[in-house]
Amino acid sequence: MSHERTLVMGILNVTPDSFADGGRHFSFQQALNRAQEMIDEGVDIIDIGGESTRPGALRISEDEELTRVIPVITELAPLGVTLSIDTTRAAVARAAIAAGAHIVNDVSGGLADKDMSRVIAAAPQIQYVVMHWRGESAKMQELAHYEDVVSEVKSELDERTETLMSEGVQAEQIIIDPGLGFAKLPIHNWELLRNIGRLQLLGFPLLIGASRKRFLGDLIGAERTDDREAATLAITVAMAELGVWGVRTHGVKAHRDAIAVIEELR
Ligand code: PMM
């Protein structure tokens, strides 16, 4: 794997209902304030999302999604920080790229919108996060059936990336993500985290999004998402030791500090 340190992708939810920050960053000004705070804390990438993907979440309209995220991207682009758009919609990805986004983070890995691969192929300077996904948030937990979760996630990601490349996406653009919590039960998330090395064999940089998710809360008995931060930090440390490309987190400073320590110990 790459010798560069693990990157911290800070989450900026511009939604009134995302589970971990309960809409605290919904307003435009609040989003900008949080973004500046993350920059001051040394964030590598800011991941801007307008649509909640939590289990059971309903979809918002494309117009609503554009209204939430594009002004934030436009405002942050001149600051020079790497920006990611968390969307499954090709039109939102296209508008976000035009507004200054550098990464498209697609939790559906191109499955939700058939036009996505065309948008990504037409913008070869853009990186594309292909997450493992089996269906819309509203029904995804019904799809959490596996004989061997690591083999199945690996082969489904392999198939997905092959298809995307046959549609013109460059291998160099692709980052893969096992999609913790997306059509996965806690046992599946843990099994994937225990087998990161097998996912890395696919040859793409790997992003891990465990931050404050329910499976961490279940382990330590933390109902409140804020009480899952230390558990999240432990995941960051483990992932940095394995050389993953990036971690997608709500907190920033502690994660940057922990990664610096891991680097020093190498
Ligand atoms: N998880 C969520 C949203 N977007 N993107 C990637 N690449 N990986 C993830 O695991 C992921 C994601 C859901 O969490 P949130 O509601 O806290 O943003």
PDB file of C-alpha atoms and ligand atoms in Angstrom:
ATOM      1  CA  MET A   1       0.000   0.000   0.000  1.00  0.00           C
ATOM      2  CA  SER A   2       0.923   3.631  -0.265  1.00  0.00           C
ATOM      3  CA  HIS A   3       3.373   5.081   2.238  1.00  0.00           C
ATOM      4  CA  GLU A   4       1.495   8.319   2.606  1.00  0.00           C
ATOM      5  CA  ARG A   5      -0.282   8.698   5.896  1.00  0.00           C
ATOM      6  CA  THR A   6      -3.963   7.920   6.277  1.00  0.00           C
ATOM      7  CA  LEU A   7      -6.095  10.920   5.337  1.00  0.00           C
ATOM      8  CA  VAL A   8      -8.878  12.343   7.479  1.00  0.00           C
ATOM      9  CA  MET A   9     -12.088  13.002   5.573  1.00  0.00           C
ATOM     10  CA  GLY A  10     -14.217  15.212   7.828  1.00  0.00           C
ATOM     11  CA  ILE A  11     -17.972  14.819   7.547  1.00  0.00           C
ATOM     12  CA  LEU A  12     -20.023  17.934   6.832  1.00  0.00           C
ATOM     13  CA  ASN A  13     -23.665  16.951   6.786  1.00  0.00           C
ATOM     14  CA  VAL A  14     -25.854  19.690   5.357  1.00  0.00           C
ATOM     15  CA  THR A  15     -28.987  17.799   6.330  1.00  0.00           C
ATOM     16  CA  PRO A  16     -31.591  18.340   9.027  1.00  0.00           C
ATOM     17  CA  ASP A  17     -31.704  14.648   9.933  1.00  0.00           C
ATOM     18  CA  SER A  18     -28.290  12.984   9.778  1.00  0.00           C
ATOM     19  CA  PHE A  19     -28.036  10.710  12.775  1.00  0.00           C
ATOM     20  CA  ALA A  20     -24.712  11.670  14.265  1.00  0.00           C
ATOM     21  CA  ASP A  21     -24.941  15.418  14.432  1.00  0.00           C
ATOM     22  CA  GLY A  22     -28.706  15.736  14.517  1.00  0.00           C
ATOM     23  CA  GLY A  23     -28.937  18.627  12.091  1.00  0.00           C
ATOM     24  CA  ARG A  24     -26.545  20.814  14.016  1.00  0.00           C
ATOM     25  CA  HIS A  25     -24.783  21.755  10.793  1.00  0.00           C
ATOM     26  CA  PHE A  26     -27.866  22.215   8.690  1.00  0.00           C
ATOM     27  CA  SER A  27     -27.807  25.930   8.133  1.00  0.00           C
ATOM     28  CA  PHE A  28     -25.509  27.370   5.519  1.00  0.00           C
ATOM     29  CA  GLN A  29     -23.604  29.508   8.006  1.00  0.00           C
ATOM     30  CA  GLN A  30     -23.275  26.663  10.492  1.00  0.00           C
ATOM     31  CA  ALA A  31     -21.919  24.435   7.729  1.00  0.00           C
ATOM     32  CA  LEU A  32     -19.312  27.043   6.829  1.00  0.00           C
ATOM     33  CA  ASN A  33     -18.346  27.507  10.473  1.00  0.00           C
ATOM     34  CA  ARG A  34     -17.884  23.775  10.997  1.00  0.00           C
ATOM     35  CA  ALA A  35     -15.877  23.552   7.755  1.00  0.00           C
ATOM     36  CA  GLN A  36     -13.537  26.314   8.956  1.00  0.00           C
ATOM     37  CA  GLU A  37     -13.170  24.552  12.290  1.00  0.00           C
ATOM     38  CA  MET A  38     -12.237  21.320  10.510  1.00  0.00           C
ATOM     39  CA  ILE A  39      -9.695  23.173   8.350  1.00  0.00           C
ATOM     40  CA  ASP A  40      -8.152  24.680  11.499  1.00  0.00           C
ATOM     41  CA  GLU A  41      -7.948  21.159  12.963  1.00  0.00           C
ATOM     42  CA  GLY A  42      -6.020  19.911   9.928  1.00  0.00           C
ATOM     43  CA  VAL A  43      -8.693  18.077   7.950  1.00  0.00           C
ATOM     44  CA  ASP A  44      -7.455  16.619   4.654  1.00  0.00           C
ATOM     45  CA  ILE A  45     -10.790  16.381   2.858  1.00  0.00           C
ATOM     46  CA  ILE A  46     -14.230  17.804   3.665  1.00  0.00           C
ATOM     47  CA  ASP A  47     -17.059  15.474   2.633  1.00  0.00           C
ATOM     48  CA  ILE A  48     -20.223  17.475   2.009  1.00  0.00           C
ATOM     49  CA  GLY A  49     -23.510  15.587   2.046  1.00  0.00           C
ATOM     50  CA  GLY A  50     -27.030  16.889   1.567  1.00  0.00           C
ATOM     51  CA  GLU A  51     -28.948  13.647   1.822  1.00  0.00           C
ATOM     52  CA  SER A  52     -29.049  11.402   4.882  1.00  0.00           C
ATOM     53  CA  THR A  53     -28.205   7.773   4.157  1.00  0.00           C
ATOM     54  CA  ARG A  54     -28.915   6.413   7.609  1.00  0.00           C
ATOM     55  CA  PRO A  55     -30.843   3.124   7.714  1.00  0.00           C
ATOM     56  CA  GLY A  56     -34.498   3.777   6.964  1.00  0.00           C
ATOM     57  CA  ALA A  57     -33.910   7.322   5.632  1.00  0.00           C
ATOM     58  CA  LEU A  58     -36.224   8.560   2.881  1.00  0.00           C
ATOM     59  CA  ARG A  59     -34.912  10.320  -0.204  1.00  0.00           C
ATOM     60  CA  ILE A  60     -35.046  14.071  -0.793  1.00  0.00           C
ATOM     61  CA  SER A  61     -35.545  15.650  -4.204  1.00  0.00           C
ATOM     62  CA  GLU A  62     -32.630  16.460  -6.479  1.00  0.00           C
ATOM     63  CA  ASP A  63     -33.472  20.184  -6.276  1.00  0.00           C
ATOM     64  CA  GLU A  64     -33.433  20.065  -2.485  1.00  0.00           C
ATOM     65  CA  GLU A  65     -30.093  18.264  -2.505  1.00  0.00           C
ATOM     66  CA  LEU A  66     -28.584  20.819  -4.916  1.00  0.00           C
ATOM     67  CA  THR A  67     -29.928  23.707  -2.816  1.00  0.00           C
ATOM     68  CA  ARG A  68     -28.278  22.284   0.290  1.00  0.00           C
ATOM     69  CA  VAL A  69     -24.829  21.428  -1.040  1.00  0.00           C
ATOM     70  CA  ILE A  70     -23.877  23.624  -4.002  1.00  0.00           C
ATOM     71  CA  PRO A  71     -23.721  26.964  -2.114  1.00  0.00           C
ATOM     72  CA  VAL A  72     -21.513  25.323   0.519  1.00  0.00           C
ATOM     73  CA  ILE A  73     -19.105  23.955  -2.118  1.00  0.00           C
ATOM     74  CA  THR A  74     -19.015  27.298  -3.932  1.00  0.00           C
ATOM     75  CA  GLU A  75     -18.132  29.072  -0.698  1.00  0.00           C
ATOM     76  CA  LEU A  76     -15.468  26.562   0.402  1.00  0.00           C
ATOM     77  CA  ALA A  77     -13.773  26.016  -2.978  1.00  0.00           C
ATOM     78  CA  PRO A  78     -11.602  29.167  -2.818  1.00  0.00           C
ATOM     79  CA  LEU A  79     -10.183  28.069   0.557  1.00  0.00           C
ATOM     80  CA  GLY A  80      -8.091  25.399  -1.161  1.00  0.00           C
ATOM     81  CA  VAL A  81      -9.141  22.433   0.973  1.00  0.00           C
ATOM     82  CA  THR A  82      -9.949  19.203  -0.883  1.00  0.00           C
ATOM     83  CA  LEU A  83     -13.728  18.896  -1.205  1.00  0.00           C
ATOM     84  CA  SER A  84     -15.775  15.752  -1.604  1.00  0.00           C
ATOM     85  CA  ILE A  85     -19.455  15.551  -2.507  1.00  0.00           C
ATOM     86  CA  ASP A  86     -21.379  12.719  -0.854  1.00  0.00           C
ATOM     87  CA  THR A  87     -24.080  11.972  -3.415  1.00  0.00           C
ATOM     88  CA  THR A  88     -25.594   9.138  -5.416  1.00  0.00           C
ATOM     89  CA  ARG A  89     -26.987  11.485  -8.092  1.00  0.00           C
ATOM     90  CA  ALA A  90     -25.072  12.156 -11.310  1.00  0.00           C
ATOM     91  CA  ALA A  91     -26.577  15.631 -11.709  1.00  0.00           C
ATOM     92  CA  VAL A  92     -25.508  16.605  -8.189  1.00  0.00           C
ATOM     93  CA  ALA A  93     -22.017  15.198  -8.814  1.00  0.00           C
ATOM     94  CA  ARG A  94     -21.756  17.181 -12.060  1.00  0.00           C
ATOM     95  CA  ALA A  95     -22.880  20.436 -10.413  1.00  0.00           C
ATOM     96  CA  ALA A  96     -20.566  19.833  -7.449  1.00  0.00           C
ATOM     97  CA  ILE A  97     -17.573  19.262  -9.748  1.00  0.00           C
ATOM     98  CA  ALA A  98     -18.428  22.480 -11.604  1.00  0.00           C
ATOM     99  CA  ALA A  99     -18.609  24.291  -8.245  1.00  0.00           C
ATOM    100  CA  GLY A 100     -15.156  23.021  -7.205  1.00  0.00           C
ATOM    101  CA  ALA A 101     -15.455  19.513  -5.706  1.00  0.00           C
ATOM    102  CA  HIS A 102     -12.443  17.195  -6.181  1.00  0.00           C
ATOM    103  CA  ILE A 103     -13.915  13.870  -5.048  1.00  0.00           C
ATOM    104  CA  VAL A 104     -17.295  12.237  -5.649  1.00  0.00           C
ATOM    105  CA  ASN A 105     -18.240   9.970  -2.735  1.00  0.00           C
ATOM    106  CA  ASP A 106     -21.021   7.724  -4.003  1.00  0.00           C
ATOM    107  CA  VAL A 107     -22.424   5.350  -1.376  1.00  0.00           C
ATOM    108  CA  SER A 108     -24.119   3.415  -4.188  1.00  0.00           C
ATOM    109  CA  GLY A 109     -20.906   2.916  -6.167  1.00  0.00           C
ATOM    110  CA  GLY A 110     -22.705   4.044  -9.311  1.00  0.00           C
ATOM    111  CA  LEU A 111     -25.684   1.714  -8.883  1.00  0.00           C
ATOM    112  CA  ALA A 112     -28.249   4.365  -7.915  1.00  0.00           C
ATOM    113  CA  ASP A 113     -27.830   6.497 -11.044  1.00  0.00           C
ATOM    114  CA  LYS A 114     -26.841   4.999 -14.388  1.00  0.00           C
ATOM    115  CA  ASP A 115     -25.448   8.371 -15.528  1.00  0.00           C
ATOM    116  CA  MET A 116     -22.877   8.552 -12.730  1.00  0.00           C
ATOM    117  CA  SER A 117     -20.109   6.659 -14.552  1.00  0.00           C
ATOM    118  CA  ARG A 118     -20.405   9.034 -17.512  1.00  0.00           C
ATOM    119  CA  VAL A 119     -19.996  12.069 -15.229  1.00  0.00           C
ATOM    120  CA  ILE A 120     -16.944  10.525 -13.539  1.00  0.00           C
ATOM    121  CA  ALA A 121     -15.387   9.362 -16.822  1.00  0.00           C
ATOM    122  CA  ALA A 122     -15.793  12.880 -18.230  1.00  0.00           C
ATOM    123  CA  ALA A 123     -13.842  14.353 -15.294  1.00  0.00           C
ATOM    124  CA  PRO A 124     -10.627  12.283 -15.108  1.00  0.00           C
ATOM    125  CA  GLN A 125      -9.068  14.635 -12.531  1.00  0.00           C
ATOM    126  CA  ILE A 126     -11.815  13.669 -10.065  1.00  0.00           C
ATOM    127  CA  GLN A 127     -11.438  10.804  -7.591  1.00  0.00           C
ATOM    128  CA  TYR A 128     -14.428   8.532  -7.159  1.00  0.00           C
ATOM    129  CA  VAL A 129     -15.313   6.659  -3.977  1.00  0.00           C
ATOM    130  CA  VAL A 130     -17.072   3.411  -4.887  1.00  0.00           C
ATOM    131  CA  MET A 131     -18.829   2.141  -1.777  1.00  0.00           C
ATOM    132  CA  HIS A 132     -20.276  -1.346  -1.391  1.00  0.00           C
ATOM    133  CA  TRP A 133     -24.047  -0.988  -1.580  1.00  0.00           C
ATOM    134  CA  ARG A 134     -26.972  -3.312  -2.101  1.00  0.00           C
ATOM    135  CA  GLY A 135     -29.948  -0.960  -2.163  1.00  0.00           C
ATOM    136  CA  GLU A 136     -31.591   2.239  -0.946  1.00  0.00           C
ATOM    137  CA  SER A 137     -31.308   3.185   2.726  1.00  0.00           C
ATOM    138  CA  ALA A 138     -35.041   2.714   3.256  1.00  0.00           C
ATOM    139  CA  LYS A 139     -34.745  -1.053   2.820  1.00  0.00           C
ATOM    140  CA  MET A 140     -31.049  -1.823   3.009  1.00  0.00           C
ATOM    141  CA  GLN A 141     -31.049  -3.736   6.289  1.00  0.00           C
ATOM    142  CA  GLU A 142     -33.257  -6.395   4.653  1.00  0.00           C
ATOM    143  CA  LEU A 143     -30.366  -6.988   2.247  1.00  0.00           C
ATOM    144  CA  ALA A 144     -27.843  -7.831   4.978  1.00  0.00           C
ATOM    145  CA  HIS A 145     -27.572 -11.544   4.197  1.00  0.00           C
ATOM    146  CA  TYR A 146     -24.162 -13.084   3.629  1.00  0.00           C
ATOM    147  CA  GLU A 147     -22.574 -16.541   3.654  1.00  0.00           C
ATOM    148  CA  ASP A 148     -19.110 -14.997   3.778  1.00  0.00           C
ATOM    149  CA  VAL A 149     -19.316 -11.232   4.073  1.00  0.00           C
ATOM    150  CA  VAL A 150     -15.669 -10.502   3.244  1.00  0.00           C
ATOM    151  CA  SER A 151     -15.643 -12.620   0.066  1.00  0.00           C
ATOM    152  CA  GLU A 152     -19.000 -11.269  -1.063  1.00  0.00           C
ATOM    153  CA  VAL A 153     -18.203  -7.602  -0.441  1.00  0.00           C
ATOM    154  CA  LYS A 154     -14.846  -8.085  -2.126  1.00  0.00           C
ATOM    155  CA  SER A 155     -16.287  -9.760  -5.202  1.00  0.00           C
ATOM    156  CA  GLU A 156     -19.168  -7.286  -5.470  1.00  0.00           C
ATOM    157  CA  LEU A 157     -16.688  -4.382  -5.299  1.00  0.00           C
ATOM    158  CA  ASP A 158     -14.505  -6.126  -7.860  1.00  0.00           C
ATOM    159  CA  GLU A 159     -17.430  -6.530 -10.230  1.00  0.00           C
ATOM    160  CA  ARG A 160     -18.546  -2.927  -9.683  1.00  0.00           C
ATOM    161  CA  THR A 161     -15.108  -1.435 -10.339  1.00  0.00           C
ATOM    162  CA  GLU A 162     -14.704  -3.610 -13.471  1.00  0.00           C
ATOM    163  CA  THR A 163     -18.041  -2.356 -14.791  1.00  0.00           C
ATOM    164  CA  LEU A 164     -17.174   1.266 -14.024  1.00  0.00           C
ATOM    165  CA  MET A 165     -13.854   0.896 -15.833  1.00  0.00           C
ATOM    166  CA  SER A 166     -15.595  -0.648 -18.829  1.00  0.00           C
ATOM    167  CA  GLU A 167     -17.727   2.517 -18.836  1.00  0.00           C
ATOM    168  CA  GLY A 168     -14.690   4.787 -19.026  1.00  0.00           C
ATOM    169  CA  VAL A 169     -13.773   5.456 -15.389  1.00  0.00           C
ATOM    170  CA  GLN A 170      -9.980   5.249 -14.933  1.00  0.00           C
ATOM    171  CA  ALA A 171      -8.524   2.852 -12.357  1.00  0.00           C
ATOM    172  CA  GLU A 172      -6.533   5.796 -10.911  1.00  0.00           C
ATOM    173  CA  GLN A 173      -9.787   7.587 -10.072  1.00  0.00           C
ATOM    174  CA  ILE A 174     -11.180   4.792  -7.921  1.00  0.00           C
ATOM    175  CA  ILE A 175     -11.200   4.499  -4.131  1.00  0.00           C
ATOM    176  CA  ILE A 176     -13.160   1.603  -2.619  1.00  0.00           C
ATOM    177  CA  ASP A 177     -15.130   1.471   0.633  1.00  0.00           C
ATOM    178  CA  PRO A 178     -16.788  -1.614   2.202  1.00  0.00           C
ATOM    179  CA  GLY A 179     -19.751   0.517   3.337  1.00  0.00           C
ATOM    180  CA  LEU A 180     -19.945  -0.270   7.045  1.00  0.00           C
ATOM    181  CA  GLY A 181     -23.570  -0.305   8.172  1.00  0.00           C
ATOM    182  CA  PHE A 182     -24.956  -0.339   4.626  1.00  0.00           C
ATOM    183  CA  ALA A 183     -26.834  -3.632   4.265  1.00  0.00           C
ATOM    184  CA  LYS A 184     -24.613  -4.934   7.057  1.00  0.00           C
ATOM    185  CA  LEU A 185     -25.243  -6.099  10.582  1.00  0.00           C
ATOM    186  CA  PRO A 186     -22.702  -5.417  13.336  1.00  0.00           C
ATOM    187  CA  ILE A 187     -21.130  -8.892  12.878  1.00  0.00           C
ATOM    188  CA  HIS A 188     -20.591  -8.074   9.196  1.00  0.00           C
ATOM    189  CA  ASN A 189     -18.963  -4.724   9.994  1.00  0.00           C
ATOM    190  CA  TRP A 190     -16.573  -6.353  12.464  1.00  0.00           C
ATOM    191  CA  GLU A 191     -15.719  -9.170  10.079  1.00  0.00           C
ATOM    192  CA  LEU A 192     -14.891  -6.630   7.360  1.00  0.00           C
ATOM    193  CA  LEU A 193     -12.757  -4.586   9.756  1.00  0.00           C
ATOM    194  CA  ARG A 194     -10.861  -7.735  10.743  1.00  0.00           C
ATOM    195  CA  ASN A 195     -10.102  -8.441   7.084  1.00  0.00           C
ATOM    196  CA  ILE A 196      -9.046  -5.091   5.655  1.00  0.00           C
ATOM    197  CA  GLY A 197      -5.994  -6.746   4.106  1.00  0.00           C
ATOM    198  CA  ARG A 198      -8.197  -8.902   1.895  1.00  0.00           C
ATOM    199  CA  LEU A 199     -10.063  -5.838   0.610  1.00  0.00           C
ATOM    200  CA  GLN A 200      -6.746  -4.084  -0.048  1.00  0.00           C
ATOM    201  CA  LEU A 201      -5.858  -6.977  -2.392  1.00  0.00           C
ATOM    202  CA  LEU A 202      -8.277  -5.462  -4.898  1.00  0.00           C
ATOM    203  CA  GLY A 203      -5.511  -2.909  -5.479  1.00  0.00           C
ATOM    204  CA  PHE A 204      -7.443   0.306  -4.899  1.00  0.00           C
ATOM    205  CA  PRO A 205      -6.999   2.817  -2.073  1.00  0.00           C
ATOM    206  CA  LEU A 206      -9.426   2.063   0.733  1.00  0.00           C
ATOM    207  CA  LEU A 207     -11.718   4.445   2.642  1.00  0.00           C
ATOM    208  CA  ILE A 208     -13.384   3.401   5.910  1.00  0.00           C
ATOM    209  CA  GLY A 209     -16.461   5.090   7.364  1.00  0.00           C
ATOM    210  CA  ALA A 210     -17.063   3.797  10.892  1.00  0.00           C
ATOM    211  CA  SER A 211     -17.522   7.123  12.643  1.00  0.00           C
ATOM    212  CA  ARG A 212     -20.008   6.998  15.519  1.00  0.00           C
ATOM    213  CA  LYS A 213     -22.006   4.225  13.835  1.00  0.00           C
ATOM    214  CA  ARG A 214     -24.439   2.058  15.742  1.00  0.00           C
ATOM    215  CA  PHE A 215     -22.274  -1.084  15.736  1.00  0.00           C
ATOM    216  CA  LEU A 216     -19.728   0.823  17.845  1.00  0.00           C
ATOM    217  CA  GLY A 217     -22.474   1.971  20.180  1.00  0.00           C
ATOM    218  CA  ASP A 218     -23.723  -1.619  20.501  1.00  0.00           C
ATOM    219  CA  LEU A 219     -20.255  -2.838  21.479  1.00  0.00           C
ATOM    220  CA  ILE A 220     -19.646  -0.282  24.219  1.00  0.00           C
ATOM    221  CA  GLY A 221     -23.232   0.405  25.250  1.00  0.00           C
ATOM    222  CA  ALA A 222     -23.284   3.988  23.970  1.00  0.00           C
ATOM    223  CA  GLU A 223     -26.709   5.146  22.853  1.00  0.00           C
ATOM    224  CA  ARG A 224     -25.609   8.736  22.173  1.00  0.00           C
ATOM    225  CA  THR A 225     -23.516   9.170  19.043  1.00  0.00           C
ATOM    226  CA  ASP A 226     -21.192  11.635  20.832  1.00  0.00           C
ATOM    227  CA  ASP A 227     -20.301   8.848  23.276  1.00  0.00           C
ATOM    228  CA  ARG A 228     -18.900   6.736  20.422  1.00  0.00           C
ATOM    229  CA  GLU A 229     -15.942   9.013  19.660  1.00  0.00           C
ATOM    230  CA  ALA A 230     -13.262   7.068  21.575  1.00  0.00           C
ATOM    231  CA  ALA A 231     -14.396   3.845  19.883  1.00  0.00           C
ATOM    232  CA  THR A 232     -14.213   5.634  16.531  1.00  0.00           C
ATOM    233  CA  LEU A 233     -10.702   6.804  17.322  1.00  0.00           C
ATOM    234  CA  ALA A 234      -9.650   3.202  18.007  1.00  0.00           C
ATOM    235  CA  ILE A 235     -10.830   2.306  14.503  1.00  0.00           C
ATOM    236  CA  THR A 236      -8.799   5.186  13.054  1.00  0.00           C
ATOM    237  CA  VAL A 237      -5.668   3.938  14.832  1.00  0.00           C
ATOM    238  CA  ALA A 238      -6.190   0.377  13.600  1.00  0.00           C
ATOM    239  CA  MET A 239      -6.832   1.560  10.047  1.00  0.00           C
ATOM    240  CA  ALA A 240      -3.791   3.858  10.050  1.00  0.00           C
ATOM    241  CA  GLU A 241      -1.658   0.906  11.126  1.00  0.00           C
ATOM    242  CA  LEU A 242      -2.964  -1.048   8.145  1.00  0.00           C
ATOM    243  CA  GLY A 243      -2.186   1.826   5.787  1.00  0.00           C
ATOM    244  CA  VAL A 244      -5.702   2.545   4.611  1.00  0.00           C
ATOM    245  CA  TRP A 245      -5.983   5.575   2.350  1.00  0.00           C
ATOM    246  CA  GLY A 246      -8.545   7.429   4.462  1.00  0.00           C
ATOM    247  CA  VAL A 247     -11.030   7.466   7.318  1.00  0.00           C
ATOM    248  CA  ARG A 248     -14.334   9.334   7.130  1.00  0.00           C
ATOM    249  CA  THR A 249     -14.962  10.870  10.552  1.00  0.00           C
ATOM    250  CA  HIS A 250     -17.034  13.446  12.400  1.00  0.00           C
ATOM    251  CA  GLY A 251     -14.169  14.476  14.691  1.00  0.00           C
ATOM    252  CA  VAL A 252     -10.964  15.718  13.086  1.00  0.00           C
ATOM    253  CA  LYS A 253      -8.283  16.883  15.517  1.00  0.00           C
ATOM    254  CA  ALA A 254      -7.988  13.712  17.594  1.00  0.00           C
ATOM    255  CA  HIS A 255      -7.894  11.592  14.431  1.00  0.00           C
ATOM    256  CA  ARG A 256      -5.124  13.689  12.880  1.00  0.00           C
ATOM    257  CA  ASP A 257      -3.139  13.465  16.123  1.00  0.00           C
ATOM    258  CA  ALA A 258      -3.595   9.697  16.411  1.00  0.00           C
ATOM    259  CA  ILE A 259      -2.499   9.180  12.801  1.00  0.00           C
ATOM    260  CA  ALA A 260       0.607  11.315  13.428  1.00  0.00           C
ATOM    261  CA  VAL A 261       1.528   9.012  16.323  1.00  0.00           C
ATOM    262  CA  ILE A 262       1.049   5.882  14.216  1.00  0.00           C
ATOM    263  CA  GLU A 263       3.258   7.381  11.508  1.00  0.00           C
ATOM    264  CA  GLU A 264       5.972   8.144  14.053  1.00  0.00           C
ATOM    265  CA  LEU A 265       5.878   4.548  15.297  1.00  0.00           C
ATOM    266  CA  ARG A 266       6.392   3.085  11.826  1.00  0.00           C
TER     267      ARG A 266
HETATM  268  N1  PMM B   1     -21.418   6.459   5.699  1.00  0.00           N
HETATM  269  C1  PMM B   1     -22.394   7.379   5.691  1.00  0.00           C
HETATM  270  C2  PMM B   1     -22.470   8.328   4.661  1.00  0.00           C
HETATM  271  N2  PMM B   1     -21.577   8.349   3.660  1.00  0.00           N
HETATM  272  N3  PMM B   1     -19.665   7.462   2.634  1.00  0.00           N
HETATM  273  C3  PMM B   1     -18.675   6.553   2.589  1.00  0.00           C
HETATM  274  N4  PMM B   1     -17.783   6.574   1.578  1.00  0.00           N
HETATM  275  N5  PMM B   1     -18.556   5.592   3.559  1.00  0.00           N
HETATM  276  C4  PMM B   1     -19.427   5.498   4.599  1.00  0.00           C
HETATM  277  O1  PMM B   1     -19.262   4.589   5.432  1.00  0.00           O
HETATM  278  C5  PMM B   1     -20.493   6.456   4.672  1.00  0.00           C
HETATM  279  C6  PMM B   1     -20.578   7.429   3.643  1.00  0.00           C
HETATM  280  C7  PMM B   1     -23.400   7.387   6.797  1.00  0.00           C
HETATM  281  O2  PMM B   1     -22.951   8.073   7.911  1.00  0.00           O
HETATM  282  P1  PMM B   1     -23.331   9.645   8.264  1.00  0.00           P
HETATM  283  O3  PMM B   1     -24.831   9.756   8.229  1.00  0.00           O
HETATM  284  O4  PMM B   1     -22.741   9.849   9.607  1.00  0.00           O
HETATM  285  O5  PMM B   1     -22.709  10.546   7.262  1.00  0.00           O
END
